[in-house]
Amino acid sequence: MAGPYDVVVIGSGMGGSTCAWALARRGARVLVLERGERLPREPANADPREVFLRRRYKPEETWLDGSPVPSRRGPLSGLGSRRGRPGIAPNGSGPPPRPFAPGVHYVVGGNTKVYGASLPRFRERDFEAVEHADGLSPAWPFGYQDLEQYYVEAEALYRVHGTTGEDPTEPWRSAPYPYPAMPHEPYIAELADRLRSRGVHPASNAMGVDRREGGGCIRCRTCDGFPCPYGAKSDAETCALDPAIATGRVDLMTGARVRHLVASGRRVDHLVVSTGEGTRTIRGERFVLAAGAVNSAALLLASDDDRHPAGLGNRTGLVGRNFMMHNNAHVAAVDVDRTNDVVFAKTLSVNDWYHELGTLQLIGKVQGVMMKSWATTVPLRLLDLLARRSVEWLVMTEDLPHRDNRVVRAADGSIMTMRTALNTGTHRRLHRRAVELLRQCGYDAVFTQWFDISMNSHQCGTVVAGADPATSVLDPWCRMHEVDNLWVVDGSFFPSSAAMNPALTIAAQALRVVAESELGG
Ligand SMILES: Cc1cc2nc3c(=O)[nH]c(=O)nc-3n(C[C@H](O)[C@H](O)[C@H](O)COP(=O)(O)OP(=O)(O)OC[C@H]3O[C@@H](n4cnc5c(N)ncnc54)[C@H](O)[C@@H]3O)c2cc1C
């Protein structure tokens, strides 16, 4: 199908592909522009050396870290060490910006091609204002009840496997999970028993993989952080974009990097796009920007004109601000007497302290060679030895929005992020509690890798939604307050980060925006 198109979508990740799917279902003609290419299915998909050490699927691009205090941390810190702990930057000017390689993926499907497919809903309270020691987690311009029916749809679209009745913080739901939870392997089932004996409530993770009758998921050990060679992970390409293209109403243009959005008055008129064949102009009736929180903000800032001198839709100066990315750490708990033979590890969470501190989630089984990407000086044989006896967790705490945590364009046009982590005291408390719990469960040592700015995996904020045009960039249905035919539907609309994995909420909001706003026609 060739144009003209009703809607042009920029970016084929969680937000963009889900929008394209929902638009196609309503009969709209859609063009999706994606700067990357399709990620090939190849043996290297499951090779940790290729994926982690050689960064095979990451771009060459570098960003600048302009944070007042360098956010790069000691990579692997022992229990109790002060090294590697996040901190609040003091006031005053910091060191010059430092280049770093961001943990992003410019491919069809975006970051979902390598994501861990953990697809929980946010909790009701995540949509409400909550005061924390370091500041306010603001209310969203809509509540959990407004998104609930779209969570149901998103769980069906992304084939979420889960169960209810285990997690003390689970939100209400109007329909059961479409598929039953992934069963724990014996090592994890035993870990769950140990956790229960310490008084917490281990709960099954909500996972997006294809374990339906005849589904392609083989429960391999390279799911989290790797692309799926079987097409069995519920990524945005597999579950949303390809089905949308199959309707015949959606075209995908790869290798198409949008450089500017060009507005005429209150409307986007056309896009300027770099392709392998040179620069092209692309027109449409309505536009969706879904390039990921950092790139969407950078694109709006790059699209300044006489009417929008600070960037498109940026009269408030808020575009790029309130950049968040969760306070995250990986902990590896080692039991010297016990081999961890688990294959698919990511089946369990502990959310008992969610509202107060955050979540603990098992991650995919880490291999020694994966540890080598941060523990560069530790011999691989020692890392292999550790990995055979360790179980790995993600310790995740809410980040808070702050004006000064932001994405800007550096003088040479490259992306610069500035972030002083907030809510770090809470994160340290959660980490301490996790370590205590794991020690009580019989683990001999716990090692921590604190995430730094280069991870960027849960980036959000930067183009926030709100009811008031003076304090937000988008309306509650993600349409720009200042631009009538432009919606921003990716992680950038989040007014707060919650302490849960973001992708299902991005998808649910994309479905809501198409169903309830003029974007859907
Ligand atoms: C290793 C890893 C593990 C993760 N695990 C989980 C998890 O288990 N659960 C979870 O909920 N989340 C997880 N995440 C985060 C999740 O992947 C993101 O929150 C989600 O993909 C964000 O969706 P998005 O639409 O905002 O952006 P993305 O999915 O990143 O999509 C943005 C797209 O826009 C394209 N693009 C960018 N700029 C341009 C341009 N100028 N022109 C055209 N195209 C452009 C990009 O190439 C990309 O395809 C993980 C992320 C990583 C990296």
Coordinates of C-alpha atoms and ligand atoms in Angstrom, one line a residue:
M1 CA 0.0 0.0 0.0
A2 CA 1.3 3.5 -0.8
G3 CA 0.2 6.7 0.7
P4 CA -1.6 9.0 1.4
Y5 CA -1.7 7.9 5.0
D6 CA -4.1 8.8 7.7
V7 CA -1.5 8.4 10.4
V8 CA 2.3 8.4 10.3
V9 CA 4.0 6.7 13.3
I10 CA 7.6 7.5 14.2
G11 CA 9.2 4.5 15.9
S12 CA 8.1 0.9 16.0
G13 CA 8.7 0.0 19.7
M14 CA 6.1 -0.6 22.3
G15 CA 4.2 2.6 21.9
G16 CA 4.5 2.9 18.1
S17 CA 3.7 -0.6 17.1
T18 CA 0.8 -0.9 19.5
C19 CA -0.7 2.3 18.1
A20 CA -0.2 1.0 14.5
W21 CA -2.0 -2.2 15.5
A22 CA -4.9 -0.4 17.1
L23 CA -5.2 2.1 14.2
A24 CA -5.2 -0.7 11.6
R25 CA -8.0 -2.4 13.6
R26 CA -10.1 0.7 13.2
G27 CA -9.4 0.8 9.4
A28 CA -6.9 3.6 9.3
R29 CA -4.1 3.6 6.7
V30 CA -0.8 3.9 8.6
L31 CA 2.9 4.4 7.7
V32 CA 5.4 3.4 10.4
L33 CA 8.9 5.0 10.1
E34 CA 11.6 3.1 11.9
R35 CA 15.3 4.3 11.9
G36 CA 16.5 0.7 12.4
E37 CA 16.1 -2.5 10.4
R38 CA 14.6 -5.8 11.3
L39 CA 16.8 -7.7 13.8
P40 CA 17.8 -10.9 12.1
R41 CA 17.0 -14.3 13.6
E42 CA 20.5 -15.9 13.8
P43 CA 22.6 -18.0 16.1
A44 CA 24.1 -14.9 17.6
N45 CA 20.8 -14.0 19.1
A46 CA 21.5 -16.5 21.9
D47 CA 25.3 -15.9 22.2
P48 CA 26.1 -13.8 25.3
R49 CA 29.5 -12.8 23.9
E50 CA 27.8 -11.3 20.9
V51 CA 24.9 -9.7 22.7
F52 CA 26.7 -8.4 25.8
L53 CA 30.4 -8.1 25.1
R54 CA 30.3 -7.2 21.5
R55 CA 27.1 -5.2 21.8
R56 CA 25.9 -6.7 18.5
Y57 CA 22.4 -5.2 18.5
K58 CA 23.2 -1.8 20.0
P59 CA 23.9 1.3 17.9
E60 CA 27.3 2.9 17.5
E61 CA 25.8 6.1 18.7
T62 CA 27.2 7.9 21.8
W63 CA 25.3 10.2 24.1
L64 CA 26.7 12.7 26.6
D65 CA 26.2 12.5 30.3
G66 CA 26.0 16.1 31.5
S67 CA 25.0 15.2 35.1
P68 CA 26.5 17.4 37.8
V69 CA 28.0 14.3 39.4
P70 CA 29.2 11.5 37.0
S71 CA 26.6 8.8 37.2
R72 CA 29.0 6.0 36.1
R73 CA 29.5 3.7 39.1
G74 CA 31.8 1.0 40.3
P75 CA 30.4 -1.9 38.4
L76 CA 30.4 -4.8 40.9
S77 CA 30.4 -3.9 44.6
G78 CA 30.6 -6.3 47.5
L79 CA 28.0 -6.3 50.2
G80 CA 28.4 -3.3 52.6
S81 CA 30.8 -1.5 50.4
R82 CA 30.1 2.2 50.0
R83 CA 31.5 2.2 46.5
G84 CA 28.9 2.1 43.8
R85 CA 26.1 3.6 45.9
P86 CA 24.0 6.1 44.1
G87 CA 24.0 9.6 45.7
I88 CA 22.4 13.0 45.3
A89 CA 24.5 15.5 43.5
P90 CA 25.6 18.6 45.4
N91 CA 24.7 21.9 44.0
G92 CA 27.1 23.7 41.7
S93 CA 28.7 23.0 38.3
G94 CA 30.1 19.6 37.6
P95 CA 32.6 18.1 35.3
P96 CA 32.4 18.4 31.5
P97 CA 30.0 16.1 29.7
R98 CA 31.2 12.6 29.3
P99 CA 30.3 10.4 26.3
F100 CA 28.7 7.0 26.9
A101 CA 27.2 4.2 24.8
P102 CA 23.5 4.1 25.7
G103 CA 21.7 0.8 26.3
V104 CA 19.2 1.4 23.5
H105 CA 18.2 -0.7 20.4
Y106 CA 17.3 0.9 17.1
V107 CA 15.6 -2.0 15.4
V108 CA 12.1 -2.9 14.4
G109 CA 10.3 -3.5 17.7
G110 CA 12.7 -1.1 19.5
N111 CA 13.8 -2.1 23.0
T112 CA 11.2 -4.8 23.3
K113 CA 13.3 -7.0 21.0
V114 CA 15.7 -7.6 23.9
Y115 CA 13.5 -6.8 26.8
G116 CA 12.8 -9.2 29.7
A117 CA 9.1 -9.5 28.7
S118 CA 8.0 -8.9 32.3
L119 CA 4.6 -7.3 31.8
P120 CA 3.0 -6.3 35.1
R121 CA 0.3 -3.7 35.5
F122 CA 1.0 -0.6 37.6
R123 CA -0.8 -0.5 40.9
E124 CA -3.8 1.8 41.6
R125 CA -1.6 4.0 43.9
D126 CA 0.9 4.5 41.1
F127 CA -1.6 6.8 39.4
E128 CA -2.1 8.9 42.5
A129 CA 0.1 11.6 44.1
V130 CA 2.5 10.2 46.7
E131 CA 4.9 12.2 48.8
H132 CA 8.4 10.7 49.2
A133 CA 11.4 12.0 51.2
D134 CA 13.1 13.3 48.0
G135 CA 10.0 14.8 46.5
L136 CA 6.6 14.2 45.0
S137 CA 5.5 11.4 42.7
P138 CA 2.8 13.3 41.0
A139 CA -0.7 12.1 40.1
W140 CA -1.5 11.0 36.6
P141 CA -4.2 12.8 34.7
F142 CA -6.2 9.6 34.6
G143 CA -6.6 6.7 37.1
Y144 CA -6.1 3.0 37.1
Q145 CA -9.8 2.6 36.5
D146 CA -9.5 4.5 33.2
L147 CA -6.7 2.2 32.0
E148 CA -8.0 -1.1 33.3
Q149 CA -9.9 -2.2 30.2
Y150 CA -6.9 -1.4 28.1
Y151 CA -4.6 -3.4 30.4
V152 CA -7.0 -6.4 29.7
E153 CA -6.6 -5.8 25.9
A154 CA -2.8 -5.3 26.1
E155 CA -2.4 -8.5 28.1
A156 CA -4.3 -10.4 25.4
L157 CA -2.2 -8.7 22.6
Y158 CA 1.1 -9.4 24.3
R159 CA 0.1 -12.9 25.5
V160 CA 0.7 -12.3 29.2
H161 CA 1.0 -15.4 31.4
G162 CA 0.2 -14.7 35.1
T163 CA -1.9 -15.6 38.0
T164 CA -3.8 -13.8 40.8
G165 CA -4.0 -14.3 44.5
E166 CA -0.3 -14.4 45.3
D167 CA 0.8 -10.8 45.3
P168 CA -0.4 -8.6 48.2
T169 CA -0.3 -5.5 46.1
E170 CA -1.9 -6.7 42.9
P171 CA -4.5 -4.3 41.5
W172 CA -8.1 -5.3 40.8
R173 CA -8.8 -6.7 37.4
S174 CA -12.0 -7.1 35.3
A175 CA -10.7 -10.2 33.5
P176 CA -8.3 -13.0 34.4
Y177 CA -4.9 -13.3 32.8
P178 CA -5.3 -14.7 29.3
Y179 CA -2.7 -17.5 30.0
P180 CA -1.7 -19.3 33.2
A181 CA 1.6 -18.2 35.0
M182 CA 4.8 -19.8 34.0
P183 CA 5.6 -22.6 36.5
H184 CA 8.7 -22.3 38.6
E185 CA 11.6 -24.7 38.0
P186 CA 12.6 -26.8 41.1
Y187 CA 15.3 -24.4 42.2
I188 CA 13.0 -21.4 42.1
A189 CA 10.1 -23.3 43.7
E190 CA 12.5 -24.1 46.6
L191 CA 13.5 -20.5 46.7
A192 CA 9.9 -19.5 46.9
D193 CA 9.4 -21.8 49.9
R194 CA 12.4 -20.3 51.6
L195 CA 11.0 -16.8 51.0
R196 CA 7.6 -17.8 52.4
S197 CA 9.3 -19.2 55.5
R198 CA 10.8 -15.7 56.0
G199 CA 7.3 -14.2 56.0
V200 CA 7.1 -12.6 52.5
H201 CA 4.8 -13.5 49.6
P202 CA 6.6 -14.6 46.5
A203 CA 4.4 -14.1 43.5
S204 CA 4.5 -15.3 39.9
N205 CA 5.8 -12.8 37.4
A206 CA 3.4 -11.6 34.6
M207 CA 5.4 -12.7 31.5
G208 CA 4.9 -12.1 27.8
V209 CA 6.1 -15.2 26.1
D210 CA 4.3 -17.7 23.8
R211 CA 3.6 -20.7 26.0
R212 CA 0.2 -21.2 24.5
E213 CA -0.8 -24.6 23.2
G214 CA 1.6 -25.0 20.2
G215 CA 3.4 -21.8 21.1
G216 CA 7.0 -21.3 20.1
C217 CA 8.6 -20.6 23.5
I218 CA 11.0 -23.4 24.6
R219 CA 11.8 -21.8 28.0
C220 CA 15.5 -21.2 27.1
R221 CA 18.0 -19.4 29.2
T222 CA 18.5 -16.5 26.8
C223 CA 15.3 -14.5 27.0
D224 CA 15.9 -11.5 29.2
G225 CA 18.3 -9.2 27.4
F226 CA 18.5 -11.3 24.2
P227 CA 16.4 -11.3 21.1
C228 CA 14.3 -14.4 20.7
P229 CA 15.4 -16.6 17.8
Y230 CA 12.1 -18.4 17.8
G231 CA 9.8 -15.4 17.5
A232 CA 8.2 -16.5 20.8
K233 CA 8.9 -13.5 23.0
S234 CA 6.0 -11.0 23.1
D235 CA 7.9 -8.1 21.6
A236 CA 6.2 -5.2 19.7
E237 CA 7.3 -6.5 16.3
T238 CA 5.9 -10.0 16.8
C239 CA 2.7 -9.2 18.7
A240 CA 1.6 -5.8 17.2
L241 CA 3.5 -4.6 14.2
D242 CA 3.5 -7.8 12.0
P243 CA -0.2 -8.5 12.7
A244 CA -0.9 -4.8 11.8
I245 CA 1.1 -5.2 8.5
A246 CA -0.9 -8.4 7.8
T247 CA -4.1 -6.4 7.6
G248 CA -2.8 -4.7 4.5
R249 CA -3.4 -1.2 6.0
V250 CA 0.0 -0.6 7.5
D251 CA 3.3 0.0 5.7
L252 CA 6.7 -0.1 7.4
M253 CA 9.6 1.9 6.2
T254 CA 12.9 0.8 7.8
G255 CA 16.1 2.7 7.7
A256 CA 14.0 5.9 7.9
R257 CA 15.3 8.2 10.6
V258 CA 13.1 11.2 11.3
R259 CA 15.2 14.4 11.6
H260 CA 12.6 17.1 12.1
L261 CA 8.9 17.5 12.4
V262 CA 7.9 20.6 10.4
A263 CA 4.8 22.5 11.6
S264 CA 2.6 25.0 10.0
G265 CA 0.7 26.9 12.7
R266 CA -0.8 24.4 15.1
R267 CA -0.3 21.4 12.8
V268 CA 2.6 19.2 11.8
D269 CA 2.7 19.5 8.0
H270 CA 5.4 17.0 7.2
L271 CA 8.5 15.1 8.4
V272 CA 12.0 15.4 7.2
V273 CA 13.4 11.9 7.0
S274 CA 16.9 10.5 6.3
T275 CA 16.8 7.2 4.3
G276 CA 19.4 5.2 2.5
E277 CA 18.4 7.0 -0.7
G278 CA 18.7 10.5 0.8
T279 CA 16.4 13.0 2.5
R280 CA 12.6 12.6 2.0
T281 CA 9.6 14.6 3.0
I282 CA 6.7 12.6 4.3
R283 CA 3.2 13.9 4.8
G284 CA 0.2 12.7 6.7
E285 CA -3.0 13.8 8.4
R286 CA -2.1 12.8 11.9
F287 CA 1.3 11.9 13.5
V288 CA 2.4 9.7 16.4
L289 CA 5.8 10.3 17.9
A290 CA 7.0 7.1 19.6
A291 CA 10.8 7.2 19.4
G292 CA 11.3 6.4 23.1
A293 CA 11.5 8.9 25.9
V294 CA 14.9 10.2 25.1
N295 CA 14.7 10.3 21.4
S296 CA 11.1 11.7 21.3
A297 CA 12.2 14.7 23.5
A298 CA 15.3 15.2 21.4
L299 CA 13.3 15.2 18.1
L300 CA 10.8 17.8 19.5
L301 CA 13.7 20.0 20.6
A302 CA 15.3 19.7 17.2
S303 CA 12.0 20.7 15.5
D304 CA 12.1 24.4 16.6
D305 CA 10.7 27.1 14.3
D306 CA 9.5 30.7 14.6
R307 CA 6.3 29.7 16.3
H308 CA 8.0 27.1 18.5
P309 CA 11.4 28.7 19.2
A310 CA 12.3 26.4 22.1
G311 CA 11.2 23.2 20.2
L312 CA 7.9 21.9 18.9
G313 CA 5.1 22.2 21.5
N314 CA 7.6 23.5 24.1
R315 CA 6.2 26.8 25.2
T316 CA 6.3 25.6 28.8
G317 CA 10.0 24.7 28.5
L318 CA 9.0 21.2 29.8
V319 CA 10.1 19.1 26.8
G320 CA 13.0 17.0 27.8
R321 CA 12.5 17.7 31.6
N322 CA 11.4 15.2 34.2
F323 CA 13.6 12.5 32.7
M324 CA 13.3 9.3 34.8
M325 CA 14.8 5.8 34.5
H326 CA 14.1 3.9 37.8
N327 CA 16.7 3.3 40.5
N328 CA 17.8 -0.2 39.6
A329 CA 20.4 -2.6 40.8
H330 CA 21.1 -6.2 40.0
V331 CA 22.0 -8.4 42.9
A332 CA 23.6 -11.8 42.6
A333 CA 23.1 -14.0 45.7
V334 CA 25.6 -16.9 45.9
D335 CA 25.0 -20.1 47.8
V336 CA 28.4 -21.9 47.7
D337 CA 26.9 -25.3 48.5
R338 CA 24.2 -25.3 45.9
T339 CA 24.3 -25.3 42.1
N340 CA 21.6 -23.2 40.4
D341 CA 20.5 -25.3 37.4
V342 CA 17.6 -23.2 36.4
V343 CA 17.0 -22.5 32.7
F344 CA 14.2 -20.0 32.7
A345 CA 14.7 -18.1 35.9
K346 CA 12.4 -15.1 35.6
T347 CA 9.2 -16.4 37.1
L348 CA 9.1 -14.8 40.6
S349 CA 8.8 -11.4 42.3
V350 CA 8.5 -10.1 45.9
N351 CA 6.3 -7.1 46.1
D352 CA 5.6 -7.0 49.9
W353 CA 7.4 -3.6 50.1
Y354 CA 6.2 -2.3 46.8
H355 CA 4.4 0.8 48.0
E356 CA 7.1 1.7 50.6
L357 CA 10.2 0.8 48.7
G358 CA 9.8 -1.0 45.4
T359 CA 9.9 -4.4 43.8
L360 CA 12.3 -7.4 43.8
Q361 CA 12.1 -9.5 40.6
L362 CA 14.1 -12.5 39.5
I363 CA 15.9 -11.8 36.2
G364 CA 17.0 -14.2 33.4
K365 CA 19.8 -16.5 34.6
V366 CA 23.1 -14.6 34.3
Q367 CA 26.0 -16.4 32.8
G368 CA 29.6 -15.7 33.7
V369 CA 30.4 -14.2 30.4
M370 CA 27.5 -11.7 30.9
M371 CA 29.1 -10.6 34.2
K372 CA 32.3 -10.0 32.3
S373 CA 30.7 -7.0 30.6
W374 CA 30.9 -5.1 33.9
A375 CA 33.2 -7.1 36.1
T376 CA 35.9 -6.6 33.4
T377 CA 38.9 -7.4 35.7
V378 CA 37.5 -10.6 37.3
P379 CA 38.8 -13.8 35.6
L380 CA 36.0 -15.5 33.5
R381 CA 36.6 -18.8 35.3
L382 CA 35.7 -17.2 38.7
L383 CA 32.7 -15.5 37.2
D384 CA 31.5 -18.9 35.7
L385 CA 32.0 -20.4 39.2
L386 CA 29.9 -17.7 40.8
A387 CA 27.2 -17.9 38.1
R388 CA 26.7 -21.6 38.6
R389 CA 25.9 -21.0 42.3
S390 CA 24.0 -17.7 42.1
V391 CA 20.5 -16.4 41.6
E392 CA 20.0 -12.9 40.2
W393 CA 17.4 -10.3 41.1
L394 CA 16.4 -6.9 39.9
V395 CA 16.0 -4.4 42.8
M396 CA 13.8 -1.6 41.5
T397 CA 12.7 1.6 43.1
E398 CA 10.7 4.5 41.8
D399 CA 12.6 7.4 40.3
L400 CA 11.1 10.9 40.9
P401 CA 10.6 13.6 38.3
H402 CA 12.6 16.7 38.6
R403 CA 12.9 19.7 36.3
D404 CA 16.7 19.5 36.2
N405 CA 16.8 15.9 35.3
R406 CA 16.5 16.3 31.5
V407 CA 17.4 15.5 27.9
V408 CA 18.9 18.3 25.9
R409 CA 20.6 18.7 22.6
A410 CA 24.3 19.3 22.8
A411 CA 25.9 22.0 20.6
D412 CA 26.8 19.4 18.0
G413 CA 23.2 18.1 17.9
S414 CA 23.9 14.9 19.9
I415 CA 21.8 13.9 22.8
M416 CA 22.8 14.9 26.3
T417 CA 21.1 13.5 29.4
M418 CA 21.4 15.1 32.8
R419 CA 20.2 13.1 35.8
T420 CA 20.8 13.2 39.5
A421 CA 19.2 10.1 40.9
L422 CA 16.4 10.8 43.4
N423 CA 14.7 8.6 45.9
T424 CA 18.1 6.9 46.4
G425 CA 17.6 6.6 50.2
T426 CA 14.5 4.5 49.5
H427 CA 16.5 2.4 47.0
R428 CA 19.2 1.8 49.5
R429 CA 16.6 0.7 52.0
L430 CA 15.1 -1.8 49.6
H431 CA 18.6 -3.1 48.7
R432 CA 19.4 -3.6 52.3
R433 CA 16.1 -5.4 52.9
A434 CA 16.7 -7.6 49.8
V435 CA 20.2 -8.5 51.0
E436 CA 19.0 -9.3 54.5
L437 CA 16.2 -11.5 53.1
L438 CA 18.5 -13.4 50.8
R439 CA 21.0 -14.0 53.7
Q440 CA 18.1 -15.3 55.8
C441 CA 17.2 -17.6 52.9
G442 CA 20.7 -19.2 53.2
Y443 CA 22.8 -17.3 50.7
D444 CA 26.4 -16.8 51.7
A445 CA 27.2 -13.6 49.7
V446 CA 25.4 -11.0 47.8
F447 CA 27.0 -8.9 45.0
T448 CA 25.5 -5.8 43.6
Q449 CA 25.7 -4.1 40.2
W450 CA 24.2 -0.6 40.4
F451 CA 22.7 0.6 37.2
D452 CA 24.1 3.8 35.8
I453 CA 22.9 6.3 33.2
S454 CA 24.2 4.1 30.3
M455 CA 21.5 1.5 31.0
N456 CA 18.6 3.7 30.1
S457 CA 16.4 0.6 29.9
H458 CA 13.3 2.1 31.7
Q459 CA 13.6 5.6 30.3
C460 CA 10.4 7.7 30.8
G461 CA 9.1 11.2 31.5
T462 CA 10.5 14.0 29.2
V463 CA 7.1 14.8 27.5
V464 CA 4.7 14.4 30.3
A465 CA 0.9 14.2 30.1
G466 CA -1.4 16.3 32.3
A467 CA -4.6 18.1 32.4
D468 CA -3.1 21.6 32.7
P469 CA -1.2 23.0 29.7
A470 CA 0.9 25.1 32.0
T471 CA 2.4 22.1 33.7
S472 CA 2.4 19.4 31.1
V473 CA 3.2 19.0 27.4
L474 CA 0.5 16.4 26.4
D475 CA -3.2 16.1 27.3
P476 CA -4.4 13.0 29.2
W477 CA -4.8 11.2 25.8
C478 CA -1.2 12.1 24.8
R479 CA -2.1 14.8 22.3
M480 CA 0.2 17.8 22.4
H481 CA -1.4 20.8 24.0
E482 CA 0.1 23.1 21.4
V483 CA -0.1 20.9 18.3
D484 CA -3.4 19.6 17.1
N485 CA -2.4 16.6 15.0
L486 CA 0.5 15.2 17.0
W487 CA 0.3 12.5 19.7
V488 CA 3.4 11.3 21.7
V489 CA 2.7 7.7 22.7
D490 CA 5.8 6.1 24.2
G491 CA 7.4 6.1 27.7
S492 CA 7.8 9.9 27.5
F493 CA 4.2 10.6 28.6
F494 CA 4.7 9.1 32.1
P495 CA 4.2 11.8 34.8
S496 CA 5.8 9.4 37.3
S497 CA 7.8 6.2 36.9
A498 CA 6.1 3.9 39.5
A499 CA 8.4 1.1 40.5
M500 CA 7.2 -1.5 38.0
N501 CA 8.3 -2.4 34.5
P502 CA 6.8 0.1 32.1
A503 CA 6.1 -1.6 28.8
L504 CA 2.5 -3.0 29.5
T505 CA 1.5 0.5 30.7
I506 CA 2.9 2.1 27.5
A507 CA 0.9 -0.5 25.4
A508 CA -2.3 0.0 27.4
Q509 CA -2.2 3.8 27.0
A510 CA -1.5 3.4 23.3
L511 CA -4.7 1.4 23.0
R512 CA -6.6 3.9 25.1
V513 CA -5.4 6.9 23.0
V514 CA -6.5 5.2 19.7
A515 CA -9.8 4.2 21.2
E516 CA -10.7 7.4 22.9
S517 CA -9.1 10.3 21.1
E518 CA -9.3 11.8 17.6
L519 CA -6.1 9.9 16.7
G520 CA -8.4 6.9 16.1
G521 CA -10.4 8.9 13.5
Ligands
LIG1 C1 17.5 -5.1 28.2 C2 16.2 -4.5 28.5 C3 15.2 -5.2 29.3 C4 14.0 -4.7 29.5 N1 13.1 -5.4 30.2 C5 11.8 -5.0 30.3 C6 10.8 -5.8 30.9 O1 11.1 -6.9 31.3 N2 9.6 -5.3 31.1 C7 9.3 -4.0 30.7 O2 8.1 -3.6 30.9 N3 10.2 -3.2 30.1 C8 11.4 -3.7 29.9 N4 12.4 -2.9 29.3 C9 12.0 -1.5 28.8 C10 11.1 -1.6 27.6 O3 11.7 -2.3 26.6 C11 10.8 -0.1 27.2 O4 10.1 0.5 28.3 C12 9.9 0.0 26.0 O5 10.4 -0.7 24.9 C13 9.7 1.5 25.7 O6 8.8 1.6 24.6 P1 8.8 2.9 23.8 O7 7.7 2.9 22.8 O8 8.9 4.1 24.7 O9 10.3 2.9 23.0 P2 11.1 1.8 22.3 O10 10.4 0.5 22.4 O11 12.5 1.9 22.6 O12 10.9 2.2 20.7 C14 11.4 3.4 20.2 C15 11.6 3.1 18.7 O13 11.8 4.4 18.0 C16 12.8 4.2 17.0 N5 13.4 5.5 16.8 C17 14.1 6.3 17.6 N6 14.4 7.5 17.1 C18 13.8 7.5 15.8 C19 13.8 8.4 14.7 N7 14.4 9.6 14.9 N8 13.2 8.1 13.6 C20 12.5 6.8 13.5 N9 12.6 5.9 14.5 C21 13.2 6.2 15.6 C22 13.8 3.2 17.7 O14 14.6 2.6 16.8 C23 12.8 2.3 18.4 O15 12.4 1.2 17.5 C24 13.6 -3.4 29.0 C25 14.5 -2.7 28.2 C26 15.8 -3.2 27.9 C27 16.8 -2.4 27.1

